[in-house]
PDB file of C-alpha atoms in Angstrom:
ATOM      1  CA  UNK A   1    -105.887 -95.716  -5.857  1.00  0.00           C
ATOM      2  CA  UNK A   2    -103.078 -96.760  -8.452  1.00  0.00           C
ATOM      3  CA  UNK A   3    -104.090 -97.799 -11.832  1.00  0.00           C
ATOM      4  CA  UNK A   4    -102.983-100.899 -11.468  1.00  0.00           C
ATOM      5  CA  UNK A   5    -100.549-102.019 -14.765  1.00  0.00           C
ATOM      6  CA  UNK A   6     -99.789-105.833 -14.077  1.00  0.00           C
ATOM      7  CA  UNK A   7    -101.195-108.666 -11.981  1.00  0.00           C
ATOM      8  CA  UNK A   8     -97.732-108.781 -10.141  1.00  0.00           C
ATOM      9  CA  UNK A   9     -98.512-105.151  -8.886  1.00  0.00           C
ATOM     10  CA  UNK A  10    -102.006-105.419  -8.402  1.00  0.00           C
ATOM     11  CA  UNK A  11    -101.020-108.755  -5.914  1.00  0.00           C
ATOM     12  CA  UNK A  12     -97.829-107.194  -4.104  1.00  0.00           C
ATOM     13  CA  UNK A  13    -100.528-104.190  -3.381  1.00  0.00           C
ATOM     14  CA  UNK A  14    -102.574-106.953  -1.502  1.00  0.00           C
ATOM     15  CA  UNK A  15     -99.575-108.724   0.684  1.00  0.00           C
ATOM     16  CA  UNK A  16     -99.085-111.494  -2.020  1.00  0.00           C
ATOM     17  CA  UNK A  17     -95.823-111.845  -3.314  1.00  0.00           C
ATOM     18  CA  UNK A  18     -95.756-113.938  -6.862  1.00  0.00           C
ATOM     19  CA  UNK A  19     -93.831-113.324  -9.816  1.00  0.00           C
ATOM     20  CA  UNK A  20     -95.551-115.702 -12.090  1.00  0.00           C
ATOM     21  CA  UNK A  21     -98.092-114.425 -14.917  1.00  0.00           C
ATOM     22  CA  UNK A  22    -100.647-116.492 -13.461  1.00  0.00           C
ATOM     23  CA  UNK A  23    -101.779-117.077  -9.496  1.00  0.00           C
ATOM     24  CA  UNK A  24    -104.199-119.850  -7.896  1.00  0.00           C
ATOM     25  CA  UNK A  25    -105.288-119.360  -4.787  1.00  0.00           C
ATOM     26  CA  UNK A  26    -106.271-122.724  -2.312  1.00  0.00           C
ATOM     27  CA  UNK A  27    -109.564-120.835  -1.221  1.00  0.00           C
ATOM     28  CA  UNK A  28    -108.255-119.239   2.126  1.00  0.00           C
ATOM     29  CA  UNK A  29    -108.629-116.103   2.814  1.00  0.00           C
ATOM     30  CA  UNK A  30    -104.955-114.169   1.649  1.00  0.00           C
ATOM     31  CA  UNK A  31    -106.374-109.961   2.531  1.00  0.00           C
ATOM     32  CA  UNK A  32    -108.915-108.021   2.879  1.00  0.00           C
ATOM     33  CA  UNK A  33    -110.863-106.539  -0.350  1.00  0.00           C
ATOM     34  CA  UNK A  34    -110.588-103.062  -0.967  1.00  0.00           C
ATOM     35  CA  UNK A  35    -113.565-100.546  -0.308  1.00  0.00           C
ATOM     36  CA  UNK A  36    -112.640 -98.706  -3.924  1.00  0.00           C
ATOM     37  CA  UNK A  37    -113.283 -99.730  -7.297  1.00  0.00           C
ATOM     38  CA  UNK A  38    -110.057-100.978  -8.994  1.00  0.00           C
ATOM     39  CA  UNK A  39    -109.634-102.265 -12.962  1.00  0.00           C
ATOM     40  CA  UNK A  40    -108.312-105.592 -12.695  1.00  0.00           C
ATOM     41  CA  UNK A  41    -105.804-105.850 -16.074  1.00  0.00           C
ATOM     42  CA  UNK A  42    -105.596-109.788 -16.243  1.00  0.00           C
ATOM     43  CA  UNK A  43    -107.962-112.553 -16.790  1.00  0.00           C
ATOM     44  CA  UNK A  44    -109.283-113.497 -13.332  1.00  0.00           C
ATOM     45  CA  UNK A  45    -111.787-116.970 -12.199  1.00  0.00           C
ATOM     46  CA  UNK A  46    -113.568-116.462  -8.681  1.00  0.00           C
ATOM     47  CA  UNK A  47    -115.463-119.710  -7.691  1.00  0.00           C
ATOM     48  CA  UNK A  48    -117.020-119.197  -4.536  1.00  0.00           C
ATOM     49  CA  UNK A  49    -116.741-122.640  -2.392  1.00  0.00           C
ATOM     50  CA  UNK A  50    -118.604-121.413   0.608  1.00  0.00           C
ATOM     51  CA  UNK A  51    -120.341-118.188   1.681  1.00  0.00           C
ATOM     52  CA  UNK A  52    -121.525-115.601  -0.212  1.00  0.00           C
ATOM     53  CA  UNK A  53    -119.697-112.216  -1.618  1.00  0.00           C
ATOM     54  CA  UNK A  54    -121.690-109.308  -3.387  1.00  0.00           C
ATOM     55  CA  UNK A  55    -120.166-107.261  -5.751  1.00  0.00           C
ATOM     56  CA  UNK A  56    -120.142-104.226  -7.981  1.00  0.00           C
ATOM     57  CA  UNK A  57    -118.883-105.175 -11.823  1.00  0.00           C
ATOM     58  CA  UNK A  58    -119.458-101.648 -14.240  1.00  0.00           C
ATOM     59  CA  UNK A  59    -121.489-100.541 -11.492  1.00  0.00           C
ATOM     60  CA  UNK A  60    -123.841-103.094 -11.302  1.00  0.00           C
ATOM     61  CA  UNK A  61    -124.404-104.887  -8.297  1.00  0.00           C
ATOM     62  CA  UNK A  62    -123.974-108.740  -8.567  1.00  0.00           C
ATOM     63  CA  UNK A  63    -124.031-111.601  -5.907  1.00  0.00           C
ATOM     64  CA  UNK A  64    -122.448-114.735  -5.923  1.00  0.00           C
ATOM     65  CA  UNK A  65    -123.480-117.291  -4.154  1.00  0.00           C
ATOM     66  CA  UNK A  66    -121.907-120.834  -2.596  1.00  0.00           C
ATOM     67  CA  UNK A  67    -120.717-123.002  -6.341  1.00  0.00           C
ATOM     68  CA  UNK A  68    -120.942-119.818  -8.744  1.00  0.00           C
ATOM     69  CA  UNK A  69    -118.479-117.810 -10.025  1.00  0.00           C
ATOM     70  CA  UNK A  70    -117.289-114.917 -11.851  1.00  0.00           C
ATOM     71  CA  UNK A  71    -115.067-114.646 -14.882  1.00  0.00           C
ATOM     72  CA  UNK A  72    -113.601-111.337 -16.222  1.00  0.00           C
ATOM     73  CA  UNK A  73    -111.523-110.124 -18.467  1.00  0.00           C
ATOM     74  CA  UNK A  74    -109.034-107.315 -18.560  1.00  0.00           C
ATOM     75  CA  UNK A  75    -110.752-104.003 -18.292  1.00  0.00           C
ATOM     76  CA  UNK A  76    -113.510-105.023 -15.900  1.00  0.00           C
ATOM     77  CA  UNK A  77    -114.023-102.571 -12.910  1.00  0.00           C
ATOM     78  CA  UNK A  78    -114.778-104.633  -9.634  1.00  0.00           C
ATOM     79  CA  UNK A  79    -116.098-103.461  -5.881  1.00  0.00           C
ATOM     80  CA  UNK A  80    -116.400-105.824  -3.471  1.00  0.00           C
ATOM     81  CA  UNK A  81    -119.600-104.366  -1.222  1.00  0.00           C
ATOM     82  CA  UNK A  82    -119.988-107.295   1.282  1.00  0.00           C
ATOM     83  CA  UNK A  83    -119.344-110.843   1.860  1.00  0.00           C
ATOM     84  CA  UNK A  84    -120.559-113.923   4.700  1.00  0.00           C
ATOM     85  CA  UNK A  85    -118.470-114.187   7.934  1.00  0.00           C
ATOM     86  CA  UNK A  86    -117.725-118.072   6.384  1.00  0.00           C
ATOM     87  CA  UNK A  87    -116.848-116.577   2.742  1.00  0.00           C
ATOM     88  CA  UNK A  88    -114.154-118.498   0.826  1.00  0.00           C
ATOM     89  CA  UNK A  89    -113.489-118.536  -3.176  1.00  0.00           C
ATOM     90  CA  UNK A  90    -110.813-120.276  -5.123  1.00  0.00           C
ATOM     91  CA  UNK A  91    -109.019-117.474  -7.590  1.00  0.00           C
ATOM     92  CA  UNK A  92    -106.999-118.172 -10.575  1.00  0.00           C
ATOM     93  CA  UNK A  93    -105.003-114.967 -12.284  1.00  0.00           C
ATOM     94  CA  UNK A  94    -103.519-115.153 -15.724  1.00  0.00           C
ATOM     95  CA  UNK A  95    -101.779-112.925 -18.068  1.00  0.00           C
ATOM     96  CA  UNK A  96    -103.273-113.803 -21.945  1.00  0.00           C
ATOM     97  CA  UNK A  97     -99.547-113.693 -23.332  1.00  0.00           C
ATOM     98  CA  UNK A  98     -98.652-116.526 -20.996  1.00  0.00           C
ATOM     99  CA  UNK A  99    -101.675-118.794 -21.636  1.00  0.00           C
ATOM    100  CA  UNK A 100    -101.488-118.154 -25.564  1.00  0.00           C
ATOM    101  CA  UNK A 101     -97.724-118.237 -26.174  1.00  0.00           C
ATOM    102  CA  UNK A 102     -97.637-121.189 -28.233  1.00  0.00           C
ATOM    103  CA  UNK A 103    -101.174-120.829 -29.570  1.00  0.00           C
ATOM    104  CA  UNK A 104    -101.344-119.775 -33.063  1.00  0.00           C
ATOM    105  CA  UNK A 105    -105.423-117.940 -32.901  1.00  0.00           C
ATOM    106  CA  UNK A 106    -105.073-114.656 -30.663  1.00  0.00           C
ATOM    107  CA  UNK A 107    -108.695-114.732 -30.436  1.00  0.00           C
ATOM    108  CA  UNK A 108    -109.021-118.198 -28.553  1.00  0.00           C
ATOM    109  CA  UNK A 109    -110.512-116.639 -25.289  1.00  0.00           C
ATOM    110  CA  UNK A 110    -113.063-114.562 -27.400  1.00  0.00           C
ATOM    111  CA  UNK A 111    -113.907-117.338 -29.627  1.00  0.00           C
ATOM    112  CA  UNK A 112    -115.265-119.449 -26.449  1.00  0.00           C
ATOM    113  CA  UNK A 113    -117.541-116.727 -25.836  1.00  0.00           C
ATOM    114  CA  UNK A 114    -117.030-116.552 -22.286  1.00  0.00           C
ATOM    115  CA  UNK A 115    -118.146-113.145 -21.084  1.00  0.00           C
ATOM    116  CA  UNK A 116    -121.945-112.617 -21.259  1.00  0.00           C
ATOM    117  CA  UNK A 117    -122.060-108.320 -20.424  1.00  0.00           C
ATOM    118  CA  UNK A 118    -119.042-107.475 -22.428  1.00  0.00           C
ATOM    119  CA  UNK A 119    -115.991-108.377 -20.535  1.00  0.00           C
ATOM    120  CA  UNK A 120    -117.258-110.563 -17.371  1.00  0.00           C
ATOM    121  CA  UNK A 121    -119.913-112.879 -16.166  1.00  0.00           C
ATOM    122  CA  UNK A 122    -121.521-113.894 -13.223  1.00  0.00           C
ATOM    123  CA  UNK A 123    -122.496-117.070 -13.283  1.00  0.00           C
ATOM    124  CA  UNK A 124    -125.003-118.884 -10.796  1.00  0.00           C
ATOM    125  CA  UNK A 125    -123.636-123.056 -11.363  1.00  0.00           C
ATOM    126  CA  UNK A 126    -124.350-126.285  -9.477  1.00  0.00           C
ATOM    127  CA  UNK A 127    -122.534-128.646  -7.375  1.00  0.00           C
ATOM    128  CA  UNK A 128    -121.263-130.796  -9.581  1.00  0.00           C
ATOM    129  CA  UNK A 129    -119.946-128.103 -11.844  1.00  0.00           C
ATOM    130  CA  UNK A 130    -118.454-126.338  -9.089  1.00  0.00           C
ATOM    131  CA  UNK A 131    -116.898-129.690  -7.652  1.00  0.00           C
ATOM    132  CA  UNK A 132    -115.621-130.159 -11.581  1.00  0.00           C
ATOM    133  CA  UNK A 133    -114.421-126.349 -11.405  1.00  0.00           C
ATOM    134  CA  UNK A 134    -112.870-126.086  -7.782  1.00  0.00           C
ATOM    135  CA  UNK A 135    -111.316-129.511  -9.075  1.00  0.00           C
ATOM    136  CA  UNK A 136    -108.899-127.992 -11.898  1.00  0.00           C
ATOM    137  CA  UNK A 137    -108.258-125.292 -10.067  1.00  0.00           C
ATOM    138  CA  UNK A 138    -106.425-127.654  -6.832  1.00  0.00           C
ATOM    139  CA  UNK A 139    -104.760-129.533  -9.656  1.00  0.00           C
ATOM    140  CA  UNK A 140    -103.761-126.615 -11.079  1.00  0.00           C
ATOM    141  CA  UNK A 141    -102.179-125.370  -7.758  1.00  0.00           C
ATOM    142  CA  UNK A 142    -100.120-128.469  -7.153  1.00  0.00           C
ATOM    143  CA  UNK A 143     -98.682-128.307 -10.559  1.00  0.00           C
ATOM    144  CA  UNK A 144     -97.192-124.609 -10.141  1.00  0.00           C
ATOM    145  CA  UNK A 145     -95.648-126.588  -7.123  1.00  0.00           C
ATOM    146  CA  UNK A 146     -93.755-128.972  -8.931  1.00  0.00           C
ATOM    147  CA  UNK A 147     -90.425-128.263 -11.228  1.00  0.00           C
ATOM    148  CA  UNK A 148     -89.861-129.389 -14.590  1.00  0.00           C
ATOM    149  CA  UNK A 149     -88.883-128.544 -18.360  1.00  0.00           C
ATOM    150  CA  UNK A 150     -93.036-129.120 -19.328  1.00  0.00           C
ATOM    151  CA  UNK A 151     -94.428-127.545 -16.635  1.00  0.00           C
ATOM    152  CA  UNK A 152     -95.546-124.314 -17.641  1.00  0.00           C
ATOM    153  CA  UNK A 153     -97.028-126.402 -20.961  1.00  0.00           C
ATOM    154  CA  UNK A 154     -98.647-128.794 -18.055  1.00  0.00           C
ATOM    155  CA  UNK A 155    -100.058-125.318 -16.185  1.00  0.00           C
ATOM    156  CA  UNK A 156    -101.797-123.961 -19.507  1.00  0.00           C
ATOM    157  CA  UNK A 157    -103.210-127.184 -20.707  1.00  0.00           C
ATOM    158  CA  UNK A 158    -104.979-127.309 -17.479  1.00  0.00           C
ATOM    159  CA  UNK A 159    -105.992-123.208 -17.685  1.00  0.00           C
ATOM    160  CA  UNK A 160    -107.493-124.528 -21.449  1.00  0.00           C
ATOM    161  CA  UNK A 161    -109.393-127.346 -19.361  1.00  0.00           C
ATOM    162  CA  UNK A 162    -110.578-124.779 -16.818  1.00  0.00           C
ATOM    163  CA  UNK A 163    -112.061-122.437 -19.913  1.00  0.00           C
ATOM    164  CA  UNK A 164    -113.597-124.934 -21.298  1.00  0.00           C
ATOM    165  CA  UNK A 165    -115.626-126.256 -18.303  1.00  0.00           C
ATOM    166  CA  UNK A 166    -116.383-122.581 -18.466  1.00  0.00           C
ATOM    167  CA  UNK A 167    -117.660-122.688 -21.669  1.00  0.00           C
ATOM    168  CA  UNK A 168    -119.546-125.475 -21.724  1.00  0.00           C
ATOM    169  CA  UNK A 169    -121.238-124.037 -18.180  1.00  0.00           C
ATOM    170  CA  UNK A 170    -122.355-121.103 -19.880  1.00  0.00           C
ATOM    171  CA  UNK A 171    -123.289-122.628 -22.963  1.00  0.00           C
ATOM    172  CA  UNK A 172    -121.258-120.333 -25.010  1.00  0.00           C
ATOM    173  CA  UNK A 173    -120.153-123.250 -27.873  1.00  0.00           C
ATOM    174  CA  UNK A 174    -123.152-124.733 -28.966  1.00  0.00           C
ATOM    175  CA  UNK A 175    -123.549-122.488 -32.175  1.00  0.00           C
ATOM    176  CA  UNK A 176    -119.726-122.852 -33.132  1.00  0.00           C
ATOM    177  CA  UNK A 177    -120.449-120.689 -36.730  1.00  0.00           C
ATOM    178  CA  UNK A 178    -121.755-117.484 -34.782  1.00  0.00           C
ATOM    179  CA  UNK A 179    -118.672-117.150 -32.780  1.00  0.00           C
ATOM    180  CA  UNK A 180    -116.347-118.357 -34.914  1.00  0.00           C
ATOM    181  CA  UNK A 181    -117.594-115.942 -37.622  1.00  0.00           C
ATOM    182  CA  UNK A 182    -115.921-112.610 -39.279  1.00  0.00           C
ATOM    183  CA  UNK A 183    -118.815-110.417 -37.695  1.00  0.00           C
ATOM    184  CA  UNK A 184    -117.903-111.313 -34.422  1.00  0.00           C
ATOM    185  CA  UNK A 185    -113.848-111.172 -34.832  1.00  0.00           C
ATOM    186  CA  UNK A 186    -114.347-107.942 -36.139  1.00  0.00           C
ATOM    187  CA  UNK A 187    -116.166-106.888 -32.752  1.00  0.00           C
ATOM    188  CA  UNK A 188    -113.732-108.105 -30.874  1.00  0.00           C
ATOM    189  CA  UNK A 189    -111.080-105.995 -33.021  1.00  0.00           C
ATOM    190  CA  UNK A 190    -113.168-103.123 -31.986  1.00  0.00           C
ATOM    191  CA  UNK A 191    -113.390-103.579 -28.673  1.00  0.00           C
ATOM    192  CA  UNK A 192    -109.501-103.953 -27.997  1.00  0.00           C
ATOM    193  CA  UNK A 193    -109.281-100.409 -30.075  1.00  0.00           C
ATOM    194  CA  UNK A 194    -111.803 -98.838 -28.064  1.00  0.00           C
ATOM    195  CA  UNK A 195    -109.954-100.210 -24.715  1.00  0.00           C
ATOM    196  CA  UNK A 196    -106.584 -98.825 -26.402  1.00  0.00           C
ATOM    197  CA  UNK A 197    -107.967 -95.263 -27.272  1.00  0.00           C
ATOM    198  CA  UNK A 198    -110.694 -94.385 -25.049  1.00  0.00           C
ATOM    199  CA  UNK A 199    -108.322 -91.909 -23.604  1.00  0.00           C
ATOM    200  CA  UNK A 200    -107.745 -90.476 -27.058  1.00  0.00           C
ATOM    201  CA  UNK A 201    -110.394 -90.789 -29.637  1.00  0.00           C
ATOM    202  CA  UNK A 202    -114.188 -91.427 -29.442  1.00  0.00           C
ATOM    203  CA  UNK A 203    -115.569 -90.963 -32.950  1.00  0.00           C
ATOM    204  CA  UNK A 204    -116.953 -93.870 -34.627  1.00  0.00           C
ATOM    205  CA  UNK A 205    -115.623 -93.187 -37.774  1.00  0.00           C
ATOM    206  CA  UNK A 206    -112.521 -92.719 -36.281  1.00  0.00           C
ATOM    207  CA  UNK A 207    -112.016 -96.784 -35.213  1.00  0.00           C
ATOM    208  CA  UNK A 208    -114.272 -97.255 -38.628  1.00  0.00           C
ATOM    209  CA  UNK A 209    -110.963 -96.562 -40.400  1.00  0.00           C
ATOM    210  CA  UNK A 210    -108.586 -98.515 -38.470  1.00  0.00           C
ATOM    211  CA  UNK A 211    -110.254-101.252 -39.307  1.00  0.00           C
ATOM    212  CA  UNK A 212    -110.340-100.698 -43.021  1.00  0.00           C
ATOM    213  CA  UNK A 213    -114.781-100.795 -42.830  1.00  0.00           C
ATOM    214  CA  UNK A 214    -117.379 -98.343 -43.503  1.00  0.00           C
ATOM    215  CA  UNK A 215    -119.029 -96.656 -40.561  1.00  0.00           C
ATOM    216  CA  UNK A 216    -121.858 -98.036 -41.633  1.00  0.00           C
ATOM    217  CA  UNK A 217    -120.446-101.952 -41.758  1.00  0.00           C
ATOM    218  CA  UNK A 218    -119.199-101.078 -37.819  1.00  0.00           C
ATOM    219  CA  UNK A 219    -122.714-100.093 -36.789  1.00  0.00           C
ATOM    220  CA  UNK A 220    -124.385-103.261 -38.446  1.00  0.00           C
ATOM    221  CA  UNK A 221    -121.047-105.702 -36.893  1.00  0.00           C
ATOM    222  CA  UNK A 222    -121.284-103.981 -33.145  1.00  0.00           C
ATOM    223  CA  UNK A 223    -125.329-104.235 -33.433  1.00  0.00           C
ATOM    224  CA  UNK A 224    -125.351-107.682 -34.120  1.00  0.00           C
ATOM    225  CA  UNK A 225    -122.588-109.020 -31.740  1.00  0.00           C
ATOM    226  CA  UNK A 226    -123.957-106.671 -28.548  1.00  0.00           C
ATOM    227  CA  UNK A 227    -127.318-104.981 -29.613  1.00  0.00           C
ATOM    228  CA  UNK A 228    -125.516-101.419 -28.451  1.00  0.00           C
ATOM    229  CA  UNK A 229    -124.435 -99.121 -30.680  1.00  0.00           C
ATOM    230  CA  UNK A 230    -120.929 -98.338 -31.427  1.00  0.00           C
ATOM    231  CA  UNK A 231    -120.821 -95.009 -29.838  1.00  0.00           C
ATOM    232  CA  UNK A 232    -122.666 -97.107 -26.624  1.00  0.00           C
ATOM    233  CA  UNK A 233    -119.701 -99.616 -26.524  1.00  0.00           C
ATOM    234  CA  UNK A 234    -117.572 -96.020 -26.625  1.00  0.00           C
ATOM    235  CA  UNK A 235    -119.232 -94.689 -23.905  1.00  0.00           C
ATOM    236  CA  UNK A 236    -119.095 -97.560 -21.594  1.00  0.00           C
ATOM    237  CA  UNK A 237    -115.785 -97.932 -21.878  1.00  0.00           C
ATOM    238  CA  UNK A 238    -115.185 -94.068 -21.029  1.00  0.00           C
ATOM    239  CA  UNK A 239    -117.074 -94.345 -18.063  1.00  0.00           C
ATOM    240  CA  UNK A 240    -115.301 -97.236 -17.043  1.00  0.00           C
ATOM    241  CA  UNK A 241    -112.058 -95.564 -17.531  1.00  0.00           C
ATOM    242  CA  UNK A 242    -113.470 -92.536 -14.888  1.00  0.00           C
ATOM    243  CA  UNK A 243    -114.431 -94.591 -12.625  1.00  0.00           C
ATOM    244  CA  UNK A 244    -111.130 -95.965 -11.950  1.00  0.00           C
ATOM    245  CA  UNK A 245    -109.746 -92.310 -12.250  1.00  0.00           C
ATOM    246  CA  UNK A 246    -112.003 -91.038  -9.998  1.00  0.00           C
ATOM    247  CA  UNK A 247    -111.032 -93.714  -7.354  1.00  0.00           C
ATOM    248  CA  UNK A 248    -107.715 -91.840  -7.185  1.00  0.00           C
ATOM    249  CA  UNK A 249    -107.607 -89.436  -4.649  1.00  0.00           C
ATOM    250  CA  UNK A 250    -104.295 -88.107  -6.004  1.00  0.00           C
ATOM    251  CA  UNK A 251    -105.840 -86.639  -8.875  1.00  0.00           C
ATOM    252  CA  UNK A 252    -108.088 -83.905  -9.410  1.00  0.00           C
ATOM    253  CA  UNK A 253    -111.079 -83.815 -11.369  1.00  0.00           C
ATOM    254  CA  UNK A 254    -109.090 -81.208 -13.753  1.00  0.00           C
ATOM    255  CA  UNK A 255    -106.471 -83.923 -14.297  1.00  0.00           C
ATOM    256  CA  UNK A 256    -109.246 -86.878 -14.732  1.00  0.00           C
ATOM    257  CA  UNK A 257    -111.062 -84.433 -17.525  1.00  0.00           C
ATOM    258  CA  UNK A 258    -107.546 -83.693 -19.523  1.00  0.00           C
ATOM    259  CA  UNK A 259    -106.721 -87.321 -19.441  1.00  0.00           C
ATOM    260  CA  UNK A 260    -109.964 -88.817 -20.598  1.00  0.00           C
ATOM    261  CA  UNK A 261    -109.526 -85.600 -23.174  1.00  0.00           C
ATOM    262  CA  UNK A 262    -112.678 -83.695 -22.571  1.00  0.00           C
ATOM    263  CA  UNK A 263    -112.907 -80.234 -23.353  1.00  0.00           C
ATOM    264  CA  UNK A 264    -113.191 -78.980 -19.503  1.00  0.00           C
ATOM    265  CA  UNK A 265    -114.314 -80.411 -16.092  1.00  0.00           C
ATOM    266  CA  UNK A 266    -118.255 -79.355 -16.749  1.00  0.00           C
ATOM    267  CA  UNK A 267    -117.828 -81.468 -20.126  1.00  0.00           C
ATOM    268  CA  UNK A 268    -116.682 -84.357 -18.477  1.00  0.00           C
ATOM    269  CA  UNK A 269    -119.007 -83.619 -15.517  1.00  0.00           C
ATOM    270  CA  UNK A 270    -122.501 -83.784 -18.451  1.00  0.00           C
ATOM    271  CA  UNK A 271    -120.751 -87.095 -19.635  1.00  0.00           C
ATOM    272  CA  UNK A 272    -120.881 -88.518 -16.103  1.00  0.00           C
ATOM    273  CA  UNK A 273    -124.088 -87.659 -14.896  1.00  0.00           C
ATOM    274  CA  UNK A 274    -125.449 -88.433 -18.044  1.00  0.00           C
ATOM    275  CA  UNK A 275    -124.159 -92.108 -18.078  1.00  0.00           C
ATOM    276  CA  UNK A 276    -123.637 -92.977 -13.864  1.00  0.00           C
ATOM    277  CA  UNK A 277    -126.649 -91.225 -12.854  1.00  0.00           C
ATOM    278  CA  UNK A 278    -124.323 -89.561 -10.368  1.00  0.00           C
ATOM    279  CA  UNK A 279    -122.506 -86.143 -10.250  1.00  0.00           C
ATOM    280  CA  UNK A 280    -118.566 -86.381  -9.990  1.00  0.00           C
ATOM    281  CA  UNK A 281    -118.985 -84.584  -6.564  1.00  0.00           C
ATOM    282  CA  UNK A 282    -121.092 -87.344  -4.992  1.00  0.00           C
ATOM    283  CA  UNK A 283    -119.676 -90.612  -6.600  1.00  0.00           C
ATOM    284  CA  UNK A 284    -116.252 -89.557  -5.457  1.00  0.00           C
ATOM    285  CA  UNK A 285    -118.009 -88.679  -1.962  1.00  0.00           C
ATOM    286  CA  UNK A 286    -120.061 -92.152  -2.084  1.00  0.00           C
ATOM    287  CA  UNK A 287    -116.185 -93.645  -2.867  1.00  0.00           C
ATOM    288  CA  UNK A 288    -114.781 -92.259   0.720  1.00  0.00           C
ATOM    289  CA  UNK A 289    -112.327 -89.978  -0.895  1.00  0.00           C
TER     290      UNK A 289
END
């Protein structure tokens, strides 16, 4: 499986040709879902408008039934496991530099507090929110369909919309100072640095000092925004990153170990069953490969 770099790719992959930074589907089906795990490396909506699909998000099993939905954000491994013979689900795809190009806060999508287990949630909703939802999203279609100087403006205003029903779904803005505070933009700091050297560096101390804090200011700022420990929110994130690996046939498990910079294979092979509950041998044999 490629490691998929762009949400162009990751469509043309799938038989759908766009060349946007951001894709709605109407609900039909448009190809069949892979039987591999694959790191989606956009922003990505599912409402589910009839049927039901279960899932695997960082190898947790999830279903999602007829008016919920999943949001993710870039990072998040997916496997779809199953879905209902009449299974349909509206999609919207966006890159983040396209929806915040004119937006002054980087941290707007964080600061709505969208994503309930780290970068995704699954979200069980009612009618009328999913009518309200599925909604936007048909809007939002028809606009991409029109031409015009203010259209892309037109397309993220109603992408803001969208995240904000979201929002207000989940419940994520009714204590504005917790999210908005300096704890929490400084675990969302080291988060993106974790995503951006996991395949590097793993010591605490390590992203401590990119951020100009104490170790022990990083323990008490992760602790408070997740409840995990910093090394935790490390480790996660490694695993993640062999899982998608792993789903490659192309490479080896030598190759997986040197890029995820472990010492040797039986290093990285500790690490794995330590944290998947698996050996390399039989997830990669559970995988098909």
């Amino acid at each position: 499986m490629k490691n998929y770099e762009n949400l162009q790719e990751t469509l043309s992959f799938y038989g759908v040709h766009c060349h946007q930074p951001y894709y709605i589907s109407s609900g039909n089906p448009i190809f069949k879902f892979p039987k591999a795990p694959f790191r989606i490396d956009f922003y990505a909506i599912c409402l589910c408008i009839q049927g039901e699909i279960e899932v695997e998000i960082d190898m947790k099993q999830y279903q999602i039934t007829q008016n919920g939905f999943l949001i993710s954000a870039p990072s998040t491994i997916i496997k779809f496991l199953s879905t209902t013979a009449d299974f349909r689900m509206q999609l919207l795809f966006f890159d983040k530099t396209f929806l915040l190009k004119n937006i002054s806060n980087p941290f707007f999508i964080e600061k709505l507090s969208l994503f309930q287990n780290g970068s995704f949630s699954v979200v069980n909703s009612t009618e009328i929110n999913s009518r309200k939802l599925s909604g936007l999203l048909k809007y939002l279609l028809e606009t991409t369909q029109r031409q015009g100087q203010f259209i892309d403006d037109i397309i993220r205003s109603i992408i803001f919309n969208v995240l904000l029903e979201i929002a207000q779904i989940i419940g994520a803005n009714q204590d504005e100072n917790r999210v908005c505070s300096n704890d929490n933009m400084l675990f969302v700091k080291f988060k993106d640095l974790v995503q951006q050297q996991i395949a590097g560096r793993k010591e605490v101390q390590f992203f401590a000092d990119q951020m100009a804090i104490t170790n022990k200011y990083l323990i008490k700022v992760v602790r408070n925004a997740s409840g995990k420990t910093p090394h935790e929110v490390i480790d996660e994130q490694l695993l993640k990153e062999a899982c998608v690996l792993l789903s490659n046939p192309q490479l080896n498990l030598t190759e997986i170990a040197y890029q995820l910079n472990f010492s040797s294979v039986s290093a990285f092979g500790r690490f794995f069953k330590k944290h998947a509950i698996s050996s390399l041998s039989a997830y990669r044999k559970n995988q098909n490969l």
